[in-house]
Amino acid sequence: QSALTQPASVSGSPGQSITISCTGTSSDVGTYNLVSWYQHHPGKAPKLLIYEDSKRPSGVSDRFSGSKSGNAASLTISGVQAEDEADYYCCSHAGSWVFGGGTKLTVL
Amino acid sequence: EVQLLESGGGLVQPGGSLRLSCATSGFTFASFTMSWVRQAPGKGLEWVSSITSGGGTYYADSVKGRFTISRDNSKNTQYLQLDSLRAEDTAVYYCAKRAVPGKFYFEYWGQGTLVTVSS
């Protein structure tokens, strides 16, 4: 399986909304509802933000939301804050695990 | 509180071996699939291996035949034996706990341990 496609970087000012895309194929993202998203601050443990395309674990801010259409998933962060500056990864499972290349969010 | 603590990383020469450990607490270890995910310098995350509660093992093609995953439920610990190491295996290796059976996402992660393969 090839890595899922994410933009290398996105940026936004505090309070703005940003969206990170994650493109796969009908064999991974487009199959079932198994896309998850992770936030990773360098040097720390990655953190689950979204699972099963759009579900949010308890304790995760409702500023984070996920969606999917066809072979493309998206993570939206509403009201970006300085603490959101991190790397974000999408992941899909279709027999095996495949991650996106990661997107670095810069808060201006 | 769920905790995952990796150890065992270090500097090793090409062709060498290393054993990584992931000590866990805060959940019923024996009931969950555990995994290893790595991140090479400047690269994204890459799934490496998983072991089910029943001991079934799965590997990425890039490590199949060279890495061996195992678990000791009495110690709440999983392991990753790294043999025939190559420069491209240089990465931070993360331990990850999968969600309940039937759910396909990584619920908790450790902070990682760095493996450097270099002469």
PDB file of C-alpha atoms in Angstrom:
ATOM      1  CA  GLN A   1       0.000   0.000   0.000  1.00  0.00           C
ATOM      2  CA  SER A   2       1.231   3.517  -0.799  1.00  0.00           C
ATOM      3  CA  ALA A   3       1.192   6.278   1.760  1.00  0.00           C
ATOM      4  CA  LEU A   4      -1.895   8.465   1.848  1.00  0.00           C
ATOM      5  CA  THR A   5      -1.429  11.937   0.359  1.00  0.00           C
ATOM      6  CA  GLN A   6      -1.466  14.967   2.646  1.00  0.00           C
ATOM      7  CA  PRO A   7      -0.246  18.518   2.037  1.00  0.00           C
ATOM      8  CA  ALA A   8       3.191  19.011   3.538  1.00  0.00           C
ATOM      9  CA  SER A   9       2.148  22.158   5.348  1.00  0.00           C
ATOM     10  CA  VAL A  10      -0.770  24.431   6.136  1.00  0.00           C
ATOM     11  CA  SER A  11      -0.926  27.633   8.096  1.00  0.00           C
ATOM     12  CA  GLY A  12      -3.501  29.850   9.708  1.00  0.00           C
ATOM     13  CA  SER A  13      -3.883  32.759  12.073  1.00  0.00           C
ATOM     14  CA  PRO A  14      -5.355  32.283  15.536  1.00  0.00           C
ATOM     15  CA  GLY A  15      -9.131  32.007  15.332  1.00  0.00           C
ATOM     16  CA  GLN A  16      -9.198  30.918  11.714  1.00  0.00           C
ATOM     17  CA  SER A  17     -10.365  27.517  10.498  1.00  0.00           C
ATOM     18  CA  ILE A  18      -8.030  25.258   8.594  1.00  0.00           C
ATOM     19  CA  THR A  19      -8.612  21.972   6.765  1.00  0.00           C
ATOM     20  CA  ILE A  20      -6.094  19.228   6.113  1.00  0.00           C
ATOM     21  CA  SER A  21      -6.864  16.813   3.301  1.00  0.00           C
ATOM     22  CA  CYS A  22      -5.955  13.146   3.083  1.00  0.00           C
ATOM     23  CA  THR A  23      -6.313  11.393  -0.240  1.00  0.00           C
ATOM     24  CA  GLY A  24      -6.189   7.659  -0.720  1.00  0.00           C
ATOM     25  CA  THR A  25      -7.791   5.116  -2.991  1.00  0.00           C
ATOM     26  CA  SER A  26     -10.862   2.930  -3.106  1.00  0.00           C
ATOM     27  CA  SER A  27      -8.714   0.238  -1.467  1.00  0.00           C
ATOM     28  CA  ASP A  28      -8.005   2.198   1.708  1.00  0.00           C
ATOM     29  CA  VAL A  29      -9.683   5.546   2.507  1.00  0.00           C
ATOM     30  CA  GLY A  30     -12.637   4.750   0.267  1.00  0.00           C
ATOM     31  CA  THR A  31     -13.269   1.415   1.947  1.00  0.00           C
ATOM     32  CA  TYR A  32     -15.233   1.244   5.204  1.00  0.00           C
ATOM     33  CA  ASN A  33     -15.166   4.049   7.777  1.00  0.00           C
ATOM     34  CA  LEU A  34     -11.687   3.510   9.147  1.00  0.00           C
ATOM     35  CA  VAL A  35      -9.848   6.810   8.785  1.00  0.00           C
ATOM     36  CA  SER A  36      -8.243   8.140  11.941  1.00  0.00           C
ATOM     37  CA  TRP A  37      -6.297  11.326  12.614  1.00  0.00           C
ATOM     38  CA  TYR A  38      -3.416  11.940  15.014  1.00  0.00           C
ATOM     39  CA  GLN A  39      -1.771  15.064  16.367  1.00  0.00           C
ATOM     40  CA  HIS A  40       1.954  14.884  17.011  1.00  0.00           C
ATOM     41  CA  HIS A  41       3.995  17.464  18.834  1.00  0.00           C
ATOM     42  CA  PRO A  42       7.659  16.565  18.150  1.00  0.00           C
ATOM     43  CA  GLY A  43       9.236  14.707  21.038  1.00  0.00           C
ATOM     44  CA  LYS A  44       5.879  13.755  22.509  1.00  0.00           C
ATOM     45  CA  ALA A  45       3.484  10.864  22.085  1.00  0.00           C
ATOM     46  CA  PRO A  46       1.096  11.116  19.127  1.00  0.00           C
ATOM     47  CA  LYS A  47      -2.499  11.740  20.181  1.00  0.00           C
ATOM     48  CA  LEU A  48      -5.696  10.342  18.681  1.00  0.00           C
ATOM     49  CA  LEU A  49      -7.986  13.148  17.461  1.00  0.00           C
ATOM     50  CA  ILE A  50     -10.540  11.449  15.209  1.00  0.00           C
ATOM     51  CA  TYR A  51     -11.482   7.817  14.562  1.00  0.00           C
ATOM     52  CA  GLU A  52     -13.859   6.074  12.180  1.00  0.00           C
ATOM     53  CA  ASP A  53     -13.760   9.085   9.832  1.00  0.00           C
ATOM     54  CA  SER A  54     -15.562  11.568  12.066  1.00  0.00           C
ATOM     55  CA  LYS A  55     -15.826  10.381  15.675  1.00  0.00           C
ATOM     56  CA  ARG A  56     -14.071  12.285  18.403  1.00  0.00           C
ATOM     57  CA  PRO A  57     -12.724  10.565  21.549  1.00  0.00           C
ATOM     58  CA  SER A  58     -13.795  11.968  24.874  1.00  0.00           C
ATOM     59  CA  GLY A  59     -11.459  14.702  25.986  1.00  0.00           C
ATOM     60  CA  VAL A  60     -10.639  15.920  22.476  1.00  0.00           C
ATOM     61  CA  SER A  61     -11.749  19.486  21.813  1.00  0.00           C
ATOM     62  CA  ASP A  62     -14.811  19.882  19.596  1.00  0.00           C
ATOM     63  CA  ARG A  63     -12.720  22.325  17.551  1.00  0.00           C
ATOM     64  CA  PHE A  64     -11.422  19.193  15.794  1.00  0.00           C
ATOM     65  CA  SER A  65     -13.726  17.496  13.296  1.00  0.00           C
ATOM     66  CA  GLY A  66     -13.347  14.897  10.587  1.00  0.00           C
ATOM     67  CA  SER A  67     -15.186  14.078   7.403  1.00  0.00           C
ATOM     68  CA  LYS A  68     -14.847  11.887   4.351  1.00  0.00           C
ATOM     69  CA  SER A  69     -16.107  11.861   0.793  1.00  0.00           C
ATOM     70  CA  GLY A  70     -15.169   9.042  -1.520  1.00  0.00           C
ATOM     71  CA  ASN A  71     -11.428   8.451  -1.380  1.00  0.00           C
ATOM     72  CA  ALA A  72     -10.645  11.712   0.436  1.00  0.00           C
ATOM     73  CA  ALA A  73     -10.827  12.484   4.140  1.00  0.00           C
ATOM     74  CA  SER A  74     -10.429  15.834   5.857  1.00  0.00           C
ATOM     75  CA  LEU A  75      -9.553  17.161   9.278  1.00  0.00           C
ATOM     76  CA  THR A  76     -10.864  20.612  10.157  1.00  0.00           C
ATOM     77  CA  ILE A  77      -9.622  22.653  13.071  1.00  0.00           C
ATOM     78  CA  SER A  78     -11.985  25.477  13.941  1.00  0.00           C
ATOM     79  CA  GLY A  79     -10.629  28.487  15.785  1.00  0.00           C
ATOM     80  CA  VAL A  80      -6.965  27.525  15.468  1.00  0.00           C
ATOM     81  CA  GLN A  81      -4.910  28.172  18.598  1.00  0.00           C
ATOM     82  CA  ALA A  82      -1.168  28.445  19.131  1.00  0.00           C
ATOM     83  CA  GLU A  83      -1.162  25.094  20.926  1.00  0.00           C
ATOM     84  CA  ASP A  84      -2.485  23.425  17.771  1.00  0.00           C
ATOM     85  CA  GLU A  85       0.853  23.967  16.028  1.00  0.00           C
ATOM     86  CA  ALA A  86       1.969  20.378  15.427  1.00  0.00           C
ATOM     87  CA  ASP A  87       2.182  17.642  12.817  1.00  0.00           C
ATOM     88  CA  TYR A  88      -1.034  15.898  11.794  1.00  0.00           C
ATOM     89  CA  TYR A  89      -1.329  12.423  10.303  1.00  0.00           C
ATOM     90  CA  CYS A  90      -4.211  10.570   8.753  1.00  0.00           C
ATOM     91  CA  CYS A  91      -4.329   6.786   8.841  1.00  0.00           C
ATOM     92  CA  SER A  92      -6.437   4.111   7.222  1.00  0.00           C
ATOM     93  CA  HIS A  93      -6.765   0.394   7.700  1.00  0.00           C
ATOM     94  CA  ALA A  94      -7.599  -1.981   4.874  1.00  0.00           C
ATOM     95  CA  GLY A  95      -5.885  -5.246   5.692  1.00  0.00           C
ATOM     96  CA  SER A  96      -2.818  -3.298   6.714  1.00  0.00           C
ATOM     97  CA  TRP A  97      -2.154   0.114   8.166  1.00  0.00           C
ATOM     98  CA  VAL A  98      -1.213   3.056   5.992  1.00  0.00           C
ATOM     99  CA  PHE A  99      -0.433   6.594   7.140  1.00  0.00           C
ATOM    100  CA  GLY A 100      -0.320   9.879   5.336  1.00  0.00           C
ATOM    101  CA  GLY A 101       2.981  11.679   4.971  1.00  0.00           C
ATOM    102  CA  GLY A 102       1.985  14.198   7.610  1.00  0.00           C
ATOM    103  CA  THR A 103       1.035  17.879   7.532  1.00  0.00           C
ATOM    104  CA  LYS A 104       2.815  20.535   9.563  1.00  0.00           C
ATOM    105  CA  LEU A 105       0.411  23.152  10.898  1.00  0.00           C
ATOM    106  CA  THR A 106       1.943  26.557  11.518  1.00  0.00           C
ATOM    107  CA  VAL A 107      -0.043  29.055  13.546  1.00  0.00           C
ATOM    108  CA  LEU A 108       0.927  32.502  12.342  1.00  0.00           C
TER     109      LEU A 108
ATOM    110  CA  GLU B   1      -4.377   6.304  33.260  1.00  0.00           C
ATOM    111  CA  VAL B   2      -2.970   4.405  30.301  1.00  0.00           C
ATOM    112  CA  GLN B   3       0.808   4.595  30.048  1.00  0.00           C
ATOM    113  CA  LEU B   4       3.146   3.169  27.419  1.00  0.00           C
ATOM    114  CA  LEU B   5       6.901   3.440  27.991  1.00  0.00           C
ATOM    115  CA  GLU B   6       9.361   2.368  25.324  1.00  0.00           C
ATOM    116  CA  SER B   7      12.991   1.512  25.988  1.00  0.00           C
ATOM    117  CA  GLY B   8      15.914  -0.254  24.360  1.00  0.00           C
ATOM    118  CA  GLY B   9      16.796   2.143  21.570  1.00  0.00           C
ATOM    119  CA  GLY B  10      20.348   3.145  20.800  1.00  0.00           C
ATOM    120  CA  LEU B  11      23.154   3.205  18.261  1.00  0.00           C
ATOM    121  CA  VAL B  12      23.843  -0.030  16.413  1.00  0.00           C
ATOM    122  CA  GLN B  13      25.961  -0.927  13.416  1.00  0.00           C
ATOM    123  CA  PRO B  14      24.437  -2.117  10.136  1.00  0.00           C
ATOM    124  CA  GLY B  15      23.681  -5.810  10.379  1.00  0.00           C
ATOM    125  CA  GLY B  16      23.349  -5.592  14.140  1.00  0.00           C
ATOM    126  CA  SER B  17      20.469  -6.328  16.480  1.00  0.00           C
ATOM    127  CA  LEU B  18      18.473  -4.539  19.131  1.00  0.00           C
ATOM    128  CA  ARG B  19      15.464  -5.385  21.292  1.00  0.00           C
ATOM    129  CA  LEU B  20      12.882  -2.754  22.064  1.00  0.00           C
ATOM    130  CA  SER B  21      10.495  -3.018  24.997  1.00  0.00           C
ATOM    131  CA  CYS B  22       7.195  -1.314  25.728  1.00  0.00           C
ATOM    132  CA  ALA B  23       6.056  -1.475  29.337  1.00  0.00           C
ATOM    133  CA  THR B  24       2.387  -0.680  29.842  1.00  0.00           C
ATOM    134  CA  SER B  25      -0.017   0.108  32.648  1.00  0.00           C
ATOM    135  CA  GLY B  26      -3.539   1.353  33.172  1.00  0.00           C
ATOM    136  CA  PHE B  27      -5.409  -1.237  31.102  1.00  0.00           C
ATOM    137  CA  THR B  28      -5.860  -5.005  30.735  1.00  0.00           C
ATOM    138  CA  PHE B  29      -2.825  -5.582  28.523  1.00  0.00           C
ATOM    139  CA  ALA B  30      -3.653  -9.191  27.641  1.00  0.00           C
ATOM    140  CA  SER B  31      -6.938  -8.164  26.001  1.00  0.00           C
ATOM    141  CA  PHE B  32      -5.571  -5.765  23.405  1.00  0.00           C
ATOM    142  CA  THR B  33      -3.687  -5.823  20.135  1.00  0.00           C
ATOM    143  CA  MET B  34      -0.418  -3.921  20.411  1.00  0.00           C
ATOM    144  CA  SER B  35       1.632  -2.367  17.638  1.00  0.00           C
ATOM    145  CA  TRP B  36       4.879  -0.651  16.731  1.00  0.00           C
ATOM    146  CA  VAL B  37       4.952   2.404  14.471  1.00  0.00           C
ATOM    147  CA  ARG B  38       8.124   4.219  13.442  1.00  0.00           C
ATOM    148  CA  GLN B  39       9.114   7.627  12.151  1.00  0.00           C
ATOM    149  CA  ALA B  40      12.350   8.034  10.224  1.00  0.00           C
ATOM    150  CA  PRO B  41      14.081  11.430  10.436  1.00  0.00           C
ATOM    151  CA  GLY B  42      12.125  13.988   8.447  1.00  0.00           C
ATOM    152  CA  LYS B  43       9.576  11.394   7.384  1.00  0.00           C
ATOM    153  CA  GLY B  44       6.032  10.449   8.301  1.00  0.00           C
ATOM    154  CA  LEU B  45       4.701   7.621  10.407  1.00  0.00           C
ATOM    155  CA  GLU B  46       5.050   4.041   9.191  1.00  0.00           C
ATOM    156  CA  TRP B  47       3.324   1.015  10.687  1.00  0.00           C
ATOM    157  CA  VAL B  48       5.869  -1.699  11.499  1.00  0.00           C
ATOM    158  CA  SER B  49       4.182  -4.605  13.259  1.00  0.00           C
ATOM    159  CA  SER B  50       1.227  -5.707  15.354  1.00  0.00           C
ATOM    160  CA  ILE B  51       0.517  -8.584  17.735  1.00  0.00           C
ATOM    161  CA  THR B  52      -3.003  -9.617  18.685  1.00  0.00           C
ATOM    162  CA  SER B  53      -4.190 -10.654  22.116  1.00  0.00           C
ATOM    163  CA  GLY B  54      -4.042 -14.231  20.879  1.00  0.00           C
ATOM    164  CA  GLY B  55      -0.444 -13.891  19.707  1.00  0.00           C
ATOM    165  CA  GLY B  56      -1.083 -13.497  15.990  1.00  0.00           C
ATOM    166  CA  THR B  57       1.634 -11.392  14.375  1.00  0.00           C
ATOM    167  CA  TYR B  58       1.680  -9.048  11.389  1.00  0.00           C
ATOM    168  CA  TYR B  59       4.548  -7.191   9.746  1.00  0.00           C
ATOM    169  CA  ALA B  60       5.129  -4.496   7.174  1.00  0.00           C
ATOM    170  CA  ASP B  61       6.856  -5.851   4.063  1.00  0.00           C
ATOM    171  CA  SER B  62       9.863  -3.611   4.800  1.00  0.00           C
ATOM    172  CA  VAL B  63      10.677  -5.506   8.015  1.00  0.00           C
ATOM    173  CA  LYS B  64       9.274  -8.979   7.388  1.00  0.00           C
ATOM    174  CA  GLY B  65      11.870 -11.647   8.123  1.00  0.00           C
ATOM    175  CA  ARG B  66      14.087  -9.238  10.071  1.00  0.00           C
ATOM    176  CA  PHE B  67      11.907  -7.999  12.943  1.00  0.00           C
ATOM    177  CA  THR B  68      10.010 -10.134  15.457  1.00  0.00           C
ATOM    178  CA  ILE B  69       7.209  -8.868  17.663  1.00  0.00           C
ATOM    179  CA  SER B  70       6.278 -10.618  20.897  1.00  0.00           C
ATOM    180  CA  ARG B  71       4.487 -10.000  24.156  1.00  0.00           C
ATOM    181  CA  ASP B  72       4.634 -11.106  27.786  1.00  0.00           C
ATOM    182  CA  ASN B  73       1.197 -10.708  29.300  1.00  0.00           C
ATOM    183  CA  SER B  74       2.538 -11.482  32.794  1.00  0.00           C
ATOM    184  CA  LYS B  75       4.749  -8.379  32.524  1.00  0.00           C
ATOM    185  CA  ASN B  76       2.284  -6.198  30.581  1.00  0.00           C
ATOM    186  CA  THR B  77       5.060  -5.679  28.068  1.00  0.00           C
ATOM    187  CA  GLN B  78       5.509  -6.047  24.344  1.00  0.00           C
ATOM    188  CA  TYR B  79       8.796  -6.376  22.522  1.00  0.00           C
ATOM    189  CA  LEU B  80      10.255  -5.810  19.088  1.00  0.00           C
ATOM    190  CA  GLN B  81      13.398  -7.732  18.168  1.00  0.00           C
ATOM    191  CA  LEU B  82      15.257  -5.910  15.404  1.00  0.00           C
ATOM    192  CA  ASP B  83      17.776  -8.048  13.473  1.00  0.00           C
ATOM    193  CA  SER B  84      19.816  -7.463  10.315  1.00  0.00           C
ATOM    194  CA  LEU B  85      19.409  -3.746  10.826  1.00  0.00           C
ATOM    195  CA  ARG B  86      19.874  -1.354   7.921  1.00  0.00           C
ATOM    196  CA  ALA B  87      20.495   2.375   7.778  1.00  0.00           C
ATOM    197  CA  GLU B  88      16.914   2.864   6.618  1.00  0.00           C
ATOM    198  CA  ASP B  89      15.651   1.383   9.889  1.00  0.00           C
ATOM    199  CA  THR B  90      16.902   4.491  11.677  1.00  0.00           C
ATOM    200  CA  ALA B  91      13.804   5.976  13.287  1.00  0.00           C
ATOM    201  CA  VAL B  92      11.926   6.736  16.452  1.00  0.00           C
ATOM    202  CA  TYR B  93       9.927   3.633  17.292  1.00  0.00           C
ATOM    203  CA  TYR B  94       6.567   4.165  18.975  1.00  0.00           C
ATOM    204  CA  CYS B  95       4.544   1.637  20.904  1.00  0.00           C
ATOM    205  CA  ALA B  96       0.812   1.941  20.264  1.00  0.00           C
ATOM    206  CA  LYS B  97      -2.255   0.368  21.831  1.00  0.00           C
ATOM    207  CA  ARG B  98      -5.065  -0.451  19.477  1.00  0.00           C
ATOM    208  CA  ALA B  99      -8.642   0.198  20.446  1.00  0.00           C
ATOM    209  CA  VAL B 100     -11.001  -2.624  21.414  1.00  0.00           C
ATOM    210  CA  PRO B 101     -11.283  -5.584  19.021  1.00  0.00           C
ATOM    211  CA  GLY B 102     -13.155  -4.660  15.901  1.00  0.00           C
ATOM    212  CA  LYS B 103     -12.071  -1.035  16.116  1.00  0.00           C
ATOM    213  CA  PHE B 104      -9.260   0.034  13.810  1.00  0.00           C
ATOM    214  CA  TYR B 105      -7.357   2.926  15.302  1.00  0.00           C
ATOM    215  CA  PHE B 106      -4.493   3.520  17.721  1.00  0.00           C
ATOM    216  CA  GLU B 107      -5.986   4.700  20.974  1.00  0.00           C
ATOM    217  CA  TYR B 108      -2.787   5.454  22.908  1.00  0.00           C
ATOM    218  CA  TRP B 109       0.859   5.930  22.033  1.00  0.00           C
ATOM    219  CA  GLY B 110       4.151   6.066  23.868  1.00  0.00           C
ATOM    220  CA  GLN B 111       6.752   8.798  23.470  1.00  0.00           C
ATOM    221  CA  GLY B 112       9.077   6.610  21.446  1.00  0.00           C
ATOM    222  CA  THR B 113      12.631   5.307  21.544  1.00  0.00           C
ATOM    223  CA  LEU B 114      15.287   6.265  18.993  1.00  0.00           C
ATOM    224  CA  VAL B 115      17.099   3.613  16.992  1.00  0.00           C
ATOM    225  CA  THR B 116      20.129   4.776  15.007  1.00  0.00           C
ATOM    226  CA  VAL B 117      21.761   2.369  12.570  1.00  0.00           C
ATOM    227  CA  SER B 118      25.172   3.665  11.575  1.00  0.00           C
ATOM    228  CA  SER B 119      28.786   2.583  11.381  1.00  0.00           C
TER     229      SER B 119
END
